[in-house]
Structures are given as structure tokens and as C-alpha cells.
């Protein structure tokens, strides 16, 4: 599998893959293939009977599959390893695809959530306010509503809910009202249109941070990220066998809260069920009680990693 360092720099690479406690003959899933960094590391630790399935819904990520059977190949060529399968799909369908491939039980699932370096740096995708581009934000460009459609078609209450829930804006109603008023004059079609509309409403001195939260909120809505995450984690919980590992990297409090709840209680709501004796009935044992964060060197080398948190749990 050819390296794609310019596409996406894997975060907490060694720590997250170490967390899977890989057995050479095990079956593993990387639900966020991206540039292939985590998948490549997993494959390097598998034997001939081990298998890796990697998911990604972004067509750009699929271009990184180019195989590399000989690490010294100058052209990055070679054949795709026989024990590797790429699944071009949203990871919310993990259970369906494992059933399709006849896999009943997994030894490990790894997820590096959020947006890849490539998606942020590709100005044409609309993920970043650093570039003037169509307001798209779809991770899967083959379908679904764009961010422009959300901004121009949702009513004020819907927009306010999105900004409050996914961007944690206390003044979400004021911002939503401004968007509705602005679009009545002309459609909000680009990242620049959006930035121009909301910048006067953002806190002085914190405009960039607030803008990032606003873009995050729209991106989460466009890609149904919270629903997909909950469905993937529920499927992983069901599919992992005893001793199987779940290794998840998060980048903001919303997704981290869901991951923490699932690992501590077995469900996204965090409701701990207790047995007759009052003991917590949870499917997981935490491997790291404290989150693992990148060291200073990695944070300096890869700014995206500064907000990363790694949680690891083992199926009981």
C-alpha cells in the first residue's frame, strides 16, 4: 500500500495501533482509512492468515490503496495484499459489510475520527474557511445535502439547533437569524459568503475559533457524523469478540463524550446498567483510564494532533 504523506498525517499512530494488541492471525477493521497510515501499520503486524478491512466513503481516499508489496519499490507499485479489503462506504454500515464478507467476529476496531488533513487542505471541498470555495463539506461527494443547502434551506429554528448542539454556540438563535436574513438578499453559496455573514456576530479576538466551531457544526450536520458514530460504535461493540480491542481517536468534546460513554457503559447515552449485586454491567474494560494525547514533538510536527484524544477499551 503506497504511502500518502501529503494526503493525511496519521495521529497517535503507534499508540492507537499498539492499543489493538494485534494477533498476527486476527481480523481487524480500520473504519477511517484516509491516507492509509493506520491501515499500513496494522498490516505490518499481521501474518498471512490475518485480515484487515478498511472503510472510507471519500473517493479521494480510495486513491491511496495503490499497493506496495516491496517497501523499496520506487514507484510504490505492487499488488494489493491478499489479506486487505477496502470498503468504500460510511463506517455506520460496519455490521452490514461484515455480514456481507462473512465475518462474524472481530479482534479489533480502530477509528481516527474527524476530518483528514487532505479534506481540510483541499480548498475546493469547503471544509475550511481559509479558502473561498463552494460550501460543500460532504465527505461523500456522491450524494446528500451540501452545507450550502443546509444554510439556505433550513429554517431559523433548525439552524439554531445545529449551531447550539454541534457548535456549542450560546447565541445560536442570533446567528441563525442573521443567516436567514442574509440569504433573503442573496444565497449563501461559498465559504466566503458564510464568513462575511457571521463574522460581525463573533466574539472579538476569538473570530477564528468561533468560525471553526461554526464550520464544525455544519460539517457534522451535513455528514450526520454523530448518528454514524453511534451506529458504528454499537456495531463494533456487538462484533468484537472477548478480548477484542476498540481504539478510537477523537478531536472534539461531542464525539469524545459518545466514545467515553460507550466504553464505560456500553451505550452512547452513558446509562450504566447494574446487575443484581449492583455491579456495573458493561461490555468493556478500559485499557487507559486517562486519555492518551500526543507528545509535544508530535503536536509540533502535526498541529492537527493538538486536540486529539485516544481511548482504548477491551471487550470483556
Tab-separated table of C-alpha atoms in Angstrom:
chain	number	residue	atom	x	y	z
A	1	UNK	CA	0.000	0.000	0.000
A	2	UNK	CA	1.634	3.192	-1.160
A	3	UNK	CA	2.440	5.841	1.397
A	4	UNK	CA	0.477	9.070	1.049
A	5	UNK	CA	2.107	11.511	3.444
A	6	UNK	CA	0.750	14.537	1.607
A	7	UNK	CA	-2.821	13.267	1.941
A	8	UNK	CA	-3.062	12.757	5.684
A	9	UNK	CA	-0.584	12.505	8.558
A	10	UNK	CA	-1.748	9.741	10.922
A	11	UNK	CA	-2.192	10.874	14.521
A	12	UNK	CA	-1.043	8.784	17.510
A	13	UNK	CA	-0.042	6.082	15.029
A	14	UNK	CA	1.952	3.767	17.303
A	15	UNK	CA	-0.207	4.326	20.367
A	16	UNK	CA	-3.514	3.630	18.604
A	17	UNK	CA	-2.271	0.503	16.809
A	18	UNK	CA	-0.471	-0.746	19.931
A	19	UNK	CA	-3.823	-0.370	21.639
A	20	UNK	CA	-5.312	-3.024	19.355
A	21	UNK	CA	-2.945	-5.627	20.848
A	22	UNK	CA	-2.745	-7.230	17.411
A	23	UNK	CA	-2.610	-11.002	16.986
A	24	UNK	CA	-0.999	-11.960	13.650
A	25	UNK	CA	-3.954	-14.134	12.665
A	26	UNK	CA	-6.691	-11.787	13.839
A	27	UNK	CA	-9.373	-9.880	11.929
A	28	UNK	CA	-9.238	-6.085	12.224
A	29	UNK	CA	-11.089	-3.081	10.867
A	30	UNK	CA	-9.794	0.441	10.282
A	31	UNK	CA	-13.031	2.379	9.845
A	32	UNK	CA	-11.237	5.586	8.760
A	33	UNK	CA	-8.739	4.688	6.040
A	34	UNK	CA	-7.821	8.233	4.930
A	35	UNK	CA	-4.214	8.224	3.770
A	36	UNK	CA	-3.753	4.614	4.826
A	37	UNK	CA	-1.250	5.258	7.620
A	38	UNK	CA	-3.009	3.322	10.366
A	39	UNK	CA	-4.006	0.543	7.959
A	40	UNK	CA	-0.434	0.184	6.766
A	41	UNK	CA	0.796	-0.173	10.341
A	42	UNK	CA	-1.856	-2.769	11.152
A	43	UNK	CA	-0.965	-4.782	8.035
A	44	UNK	CA	2.715	-4.732	9.008
A	45	UNK	CA	1.808	-6.582	12.206
A	46	UNK	CA	-0.496	-9.187	10.642
A	47	UNK	CA	0.543	-12.623	9.472
A	48	UNK	CA	-0.647	-14.364	6.337
A	49	UNK	CA	-3.867	-15.551	7.969
A	50	UNK	CA	-4.728	-12.159	9.481
A	51	UNK	CA	-7.202	-9.845	7.722
A	52	UNK	CA	-7.776	-6.121	7.572
A	53	UNK	CA	-10.885	-4.341	6.316
A	54	UNK	CA	-10.583	-0.577	5.831
A	55	UNK	CA	-13.529	1.776	5.359
A	56	UNK	CA	-13.718	5.213	3.762
A	57	UNK	CA	-16.581	6.937	1.983
A	58	UNK	CA	-14.351	9.587	0.375
A	59	UNK	CA	-13.420	8.706	-3.209
A	60	UNK	CA	-10.164	10.649	-2.773
A	61	UNK	CA	-9.078	8.223	-0.028
A	62	UNK	CA	-9.586	5.246	-2.313
A	63	UNK	CA	-6.746	6.517	-4.496
A	64	UNK	CA	-4.333	5.743	-1.646
A	65	UNK	CA	-4.864	1.990	-1.891
A	66	UNK	CA	-2.101	1.585	-4.503
A	67	UNK	CA	-0.352	-1.475	-3.129
A	68	UNK	CA	3.246	-1.846	-2.083
A	69	UNK	CA	4.443	-5.399	-1.603
A	70	UNK	CA	8.066	-4.297	-1.557
A	71	UNK	CA	8.740	-1.279	0.632
A	72	UNK	CA	11.701	-0.408	-1.588
A	73	UNK	CA	9.633	-0.043	-4.746
A	74	UNK	CA	10.368	3.392	-6.157
A	75	UNK	CA	7.024	3.599	-7.885
A	76	UNK	CA	5.008	2.429	-4.892
A	77	UNK	CA	3.647	-0.320	-7.130
A	78	UNK	CA	2.805	-3.912	-6.451
A	79	UNK	CA	-0.360	-5.798	-5.747
A	80	UNK	CA	-2.880	-5.173	-3.011
A	81	UNK	CA	-2.140	-7.619	-0.164
A	82	UNK	CA	-4.473	-10.606	-0.263
A	83	UNK	CA	-5.453	-10.046	3.353
A	84	UNK	CA	-6.555	-6.422	2.768
A	85	UNK	CA	-10.048	-5.350	1.727
A	86	UNK	CA	-11.084	-1.749	1.081
A	87	UNK	CA	-14.748	-0.924	1.683
A	88	UNK	CA	-15.930	2.276	0.021
A	89	UNK	CA	-18.679	3.076	2.462
A	90	UNK	CA	-19.637	5.066	5.544
A	91	UNK	CA	-18.478	3.247	8.664
A	92	UNK	CA	-22.026	3.340	10.037
A	93	UNK	CA	-22.618	0.260	7.857
A	94	UNK	CA	-19.856	-1.741	9.560
A	95	UNK	CA	-22.190	-4.549	10.646
A	96	UNK	CA	-23.788	-4.883	7.204
A	97	UNK	CA	-20.439	-5.120	5.439
A	98	UNK	CA	-19.008	-7.646	7.896
A	99	UNK	CA	-22.076	-9.797	7.303
A	100	UNK	CA	-21.537	-9.403	3.541
A	101	UNK	CA	-17.955	-10.662	3.869
A	102	UNK	CA	-18.970	-13.496	6.194
A	103	UNK	CA	-17.172	-12.080	9.235
A	104	UNK	CA	-18.959	-12.879	12.485
A	105	UNK	CA	-16.365	-11.662	14.972
A	106	UNK	CA	-13.605	-9.049	15.092
A	107	UNK	CA	-10.391	-8.826	17.083
A	108	UNK	CA	-10.061	-5.068	16.865
A	109	UNK	CA	-11.565	-1.855	15.508
A	110	UNK	CA	-9.638	1.395	15.047
A	111	UNK	CA	-11.142	4.807	14.305
A	112	UNK	CA	-9.396	8.134	13.690
A	113	UNK	CA	-12.403	10.437	13.691
A	114	UNK	CA	-12.903	13.917	12.286
A	115	UNK	CA	-11.687	15.424	9.030
A	116	UNK	CA	-8.479	14.339	7.321
A	117	UNK	CA	-5.618	16.719	6.596
A	118	UNK	CA	-6.418	16.306	2.902
A	119	UNK	CA	-10.036	17.351	3.314
A	120	UNK	CA	-9.064	20.452	5.299
A	121	UNK	CA	-6.282	21.414	2.904
A	122	UNK	CA	-8.256	20.771	-0.281
A	123	UNK	CA	-9.756	24.232	-0.704
A	124	UNK	CA	-12.394	23.059	-3.151
A	125	UNK	CA	-14.153	20.829	-0.597
A	126	UNK	CA	-15.422	23.705	1.551
A	127	UNK	CA	-14.289	22.252	4.884
A	128	UNK	CA	-12.152	25.253	5.827
A	129	UNK	CA	-12.806	28.982	5.993
A	130	UNK	CA	-9.183	29.537	4.934
A	131	UNK	CA	-10.249	29.120	1.311
A	132	UNK	CA	-13.020	30.679	-0.745
A	133	UNK	CA	-14.800	27.642	-2.137
A	134	UNK	CA	-18.282	26.226	-2.747
A	135	UNK	CA	-19.977	25.494	0.559
A	136	UNK	CA	-19.981	21.703	0.208
A	137	UNK	CA	-18.454	19.836	3.207
A	138	UNK	CA	-19.651	16.391	2.099
A	139	UNK	CA	-17.208	13.598	2.921
A	140	UNK	CA	-19.023	11.508	0.340
A	141	UNK	CA	-19.394	13.705	-2.737
A	142	UNK	CA	-21.736	11.233	-4.450
A	143	UNK	CA	-24.841	12.332	-2.601
A	144	UNK	CA	-26.527	14.057	0.313
A	145	UNK	CA	-27.164	17.710	1.116
A	146	UNK	CA	-24.314	20.183	0.859
A	147	UNK	CA	-23.591	22.765	3.543
A	148	UNK	CA	-24.965	25.401	1.145
A	149	UNK	CA	-28.285	23.571	1.014
A	150	UNK	CA	-28.390	23.356	4.805
A	151	UNK	CA	-27.641	27.069	5.231
A	152	UNK	CA	-30.117	28.170	2.568
A	153	UNK	CA	-32.964	25.691	3.129
A	154	UNK	CA	-33.184	25.008	6.878
A	155	UNK	CA	-35.444	27.297	8.869
A	156	UNK	CA	-34.109	29.500	11.679
A	157	UNK	CA	-35.014	27.019	14.411
A	158	UNK	CA	-33.252	24.134	12.655
A	159	UNK	CA	-30.123	26.227	12.077
A	160	UNK	CA	-30.119	27.403	15.699
A	161	UNK	CA	-30.376	23.811	16.938
A	162	UNK	CA	-27.420	22.735	14.773
A	163	UNK	CA	-25.252	25.627	15.955
A	164	UNK	CA	-26.157	25.005	19.590
A	165	UNK	CA	-25.805	21.212	19.593
A	166	UNK	CA	-22.802	20.792	17.300
A	167	UNK	CA	-21.027	24.143	17.645
A	168	UNK	CA	-21.993	24.849	21.258
A	169	UNK	CA	-22.968	28.432	20.445
A	170	UNK	CA	-24.977	30.007	23.264
A	171	UNK	CA	-26.154	32.728	20.878
A	172	UNK	CA	-27.143	30.250	18.181
A	173	UNK	CA	-30.530	31.884	17.584
A	174	UNK	CA	-28.947	35.252	16.835
A	175	UNK	CA	-26.539	33.703	14.309
A	176	UNK	CA	-29.322	31.633	12.729
A	177	UNK	CA	-31.496	34.729	12.336
A	178	UNK	CA	-28.617	36.553	10.632
A	179	UNK	CA	-28.154	33.675	8.175
A	180	UNK	CA	-31.846	33.636	7.297
A	181	UNK	CA	-31.872	37.412	6.797
A	182	UNK	CA	-28.725	37.360	4.646
A	183	UNK	CA	-29.949	34.575	2.361
A	184	UNK	CA	-33.108	36.549	1.613
A	185	UNK	CA	-30.874	39.118	-0.082
A	186	UNK	CA	-28.730	36.551	-1.926
A	187	UNK	CA	-27.979	32.822	-1.470
A	188	UNK	CA	-25.042	31.894	0.771
A	189	UNK	CA	-23.131	29.666	-1.629
A	190	UNK	CA	-19.450	29.876	-0.688
A	191	UNK	CA	-17.284	29.741	2.412
A	192	UNK	CA	-16.545	33.445	1.888
A	193	UNK	CA	-20.280	34.237	1.775
A	194	UNK	CA	-20.753	32.424	5.069
A	195	UNK	CA	-17.753	34.053	6.739
A	196	UNK	CA	-18.840	37.514	5.604
A	197	UNK	CA	-22.301	36.971	7.066
A	198	UNK	CA	-21.318	35.680	10.512
A	199	UNK	CA	-18.003	37.436	11.259
A	200	UNK	CA	-19.674	40.594	12.683
A	201	UNK	CA	-21.504	38.354	15.181
A	202	UNK	CA	-18.456	36.522	16.516
A	203	UNK	CA	-16.581	37.377	19.685
A	204	UNK	CA	-13.828	39.935	19.259
A	205	UNK	CA	-10.429	38.287	19.354
A	206	UNK	CA	-11.927	34.798	19.010
A	207	UNK	CA	-13.248	35.034	15.475
A	208	UNK	CA	-11.130	32.162	14.128
A	209	UNK	CA	-12.058	29.782	16.940
A	210	UNK	CA	-15.744	30.640	16.644
A	211	UNK	CA	-15.618	30.295	12.856
A	212	UNK	CA	-14.026	26.853	13.257
A	213	UNK	CA	-16.867	25.823	15.567
A	214	UNK	CA	-19.459	27.073	13.085
A	215	UNK	CA	-17.871	25.134	10.227
A	216	UNK	CA	-17.665	22.095	12.516
A	217	UNK	CA	-21.376	22.325	13.301
A	218	UNK	CA	-22.359	22.462	9.628
A	219	UNK	CA	-19.965	19.643	8.714
A	220	UNK	CA	-21.409	17.394	11.435
A	221	UNK	CA	-24.941	18.051	10.179
A	222	UNK	CA	-24.050	17.533	6.505
A	223	UNK	CA	-22.361	14.196	7.186
A	224	UNK	CA	-24.656	13.028	10.017
A	225	UNK	CA	-21.476	12.388	11.991
A	226	UNK	CA	-22.943	11.846	15.448
A	227	UNK	CA	-25.545	9.342	14.231
A	228	UNK	CA	-22.961	7.495	12.142
A	229	UNK	CA	-20.548	7.364	15.087
A	230	UNK	CA	-23.186	5.919	17.412
A	231	UNK	CA	-24.154	3.274	14.857
A	232	UNK	CA	-20.533	2.305	14.203
A	233	UNK	CA	-19.740	2.000	17.914
A	234	UNK	CA	-22.850	-0.099	18.519
A	235	UNK	CA	-21.814	-2.411	15.666
A	236	UNK	CA	-18.229	-2.630	16.942
A	237	UNK	CA	-19.478	-3.471	20.441
A	238	UNK	CA	-21.562	-6.304	19.016
A	239	UNK	CA	-18.901	-7.637	16.630
A	240	UNK	CA	-15.848	-7.591	18.896
A	241	UNK	CA	-15.064	-10.937	20.455
A	242	UNK	CA	-13.872	-11.447	24.012
A	243	UNK	CA	-10.523	-9.699	24.375
A	244	UNK	CA	-11.122	-7.667	21.211
A	245	UNK	CA	-9.955	-4.058	21.322
A	246	UNK	CA	-11.617	-0.762	20.398
A	247	UNK	CA	-9.119	2.066	19.758
A	248	UNK	CA	-10.623	5.485	18.982
A	249	UNK	CA	-9.055	8.914	18.384
A	250	UNK	CA	-11.375	11.898	18.850
A	251	UNK	CA	-10.896	15.623	18.188
A	252	UNK	CA	-13.762	17.427	19.898
A	253	UNK	CA	-15.863	17.028	23.032
A	254	UNK	CA	-19.048	15.898	21.261
A	255	UNK	CA	-17.564	12.763	19.718
A	256	UNK	CA	-15.276	12.133	22.699
A	257	UNK	CA	-18.270	12.096	25.054
A	258	UNK	CA	-20.003	9.452	22.935
A	259	UNK	CA	-16.875	7.274	22.756
A	260	UNK	CA	-16.284	7.596	26.503
A	261	UNK	CA	-19.893	6.685	27.262
A	262	UNK	CA	-19.798	3.593	25.045
A	263	UNK	CA	-16.554	2.374	26.575
A	264	UNK	CA	-17.743	2.964	30.141
A	265	UNK	CA	-21.343	1.820	29.850
A	266	UNK	CA	-21.801	0.075	26.503
A	267	UNK	CA	-24.163	2.735	25.127
A	268	UNK	CA	-23.859	6.257	23.722
A	269	UNK	CA	-26.132	7.743	26.367
A	270	UNK	CA	-23.785	6.635	29.140
A	271	UNK	CA	-26.517	4.845	31.107
A	272	UNK	CA	-24.771	2.296	33.298
A	273	UNK	CA	-26.742	-0.896	33.789
A	274	UNK	CA	-26.121	-2.794	37.009
A	275	UNK	CA	-26.592	-6.447	37.851
A	276	UNK	CA	-28.456	-7.872	40.840
A	277	UNK	CA	-25.494	-7.121	43.104
A	278	UNK	CA	-25.121	-3.525	41.929
A	279	UNK	CA	-22.033	-4.186	39.822
A	280	UNK	CA	-21.796	-2.209	36.587
A	281	UNK	CA	-22.805	-4.395	33.646
A	282	UNK	CA	-20.635	-3.101	30.802
A	283	UNK	CA	-19.195	-4.941	27.781
A	284	UNK	CA	-15.806	-3.209	28.038
A	285	UNK	CA	-12.806	-2.897	30.296
A	286	UNK	CA	-10.923	0.386	29.951
A	287	UNK	CA	-7.290	-0.052	28.937
A	288	UNK	CA	-6.418	3.590	29.639
A	289	UNK	CA	-8.406	5.312	32.385
A	290	UNK	CA	-6.853	8.624	31.316
A	291	UNK	CA	-6.967	9.666	27.685
A	292	UNK	CA	-3.731	9.365	25.724
A	293	UNK	CA	-2.642	12.572	23.993
A	294	UNK	CA	0.179	13.220	21.516
A	295	UNK	CA	3.536	14.196	22.980
A	296	UNK	CA	4.986	17.666	22.458
A	297	UNK	CA	7.078	16.520	19.480
A	298	UNK	CA	4.061	15.157	17.583
A	299	UNK	CA	1.981	18.228	18.373
A	300	UNK	CA	4.733	20.437	16.990
A	301	UNK	CA	5.142	18.273	13.894
A	302	UNK	CA	1.417	17.873	13.246
A	303	UNK	CA	-0.767	20.750	14.532
A	304	UNK	CA	-3.946	18.718	13.846
A	305	UNK	CA	-2.910	16.353	16.637
A	306	UNK	CA	-3.136	19.007	19.358
A	307	UNK	CA	-6.796	18.315	20.030
A	308	UNK	CA	-6.509	14.534	19.682
A	309	UNK	CA	-7.531	12.142	22.456
A	310	UNK	CA	-7.093	8.371	22.305
A	311	UNK	CA	-9.315	5.974	24.246
A	312	UNK	CA	-8.852	2.201	24.245
A	313	UNK	CA	-11.143	-0.476	25.642
A	314	UNK	CA	-11.216	-4.275	25.632
A	315	UNK	CA	-14.310	-6.403	25.182
A	316	UNK	CA	-14.989	-8.454	28.311
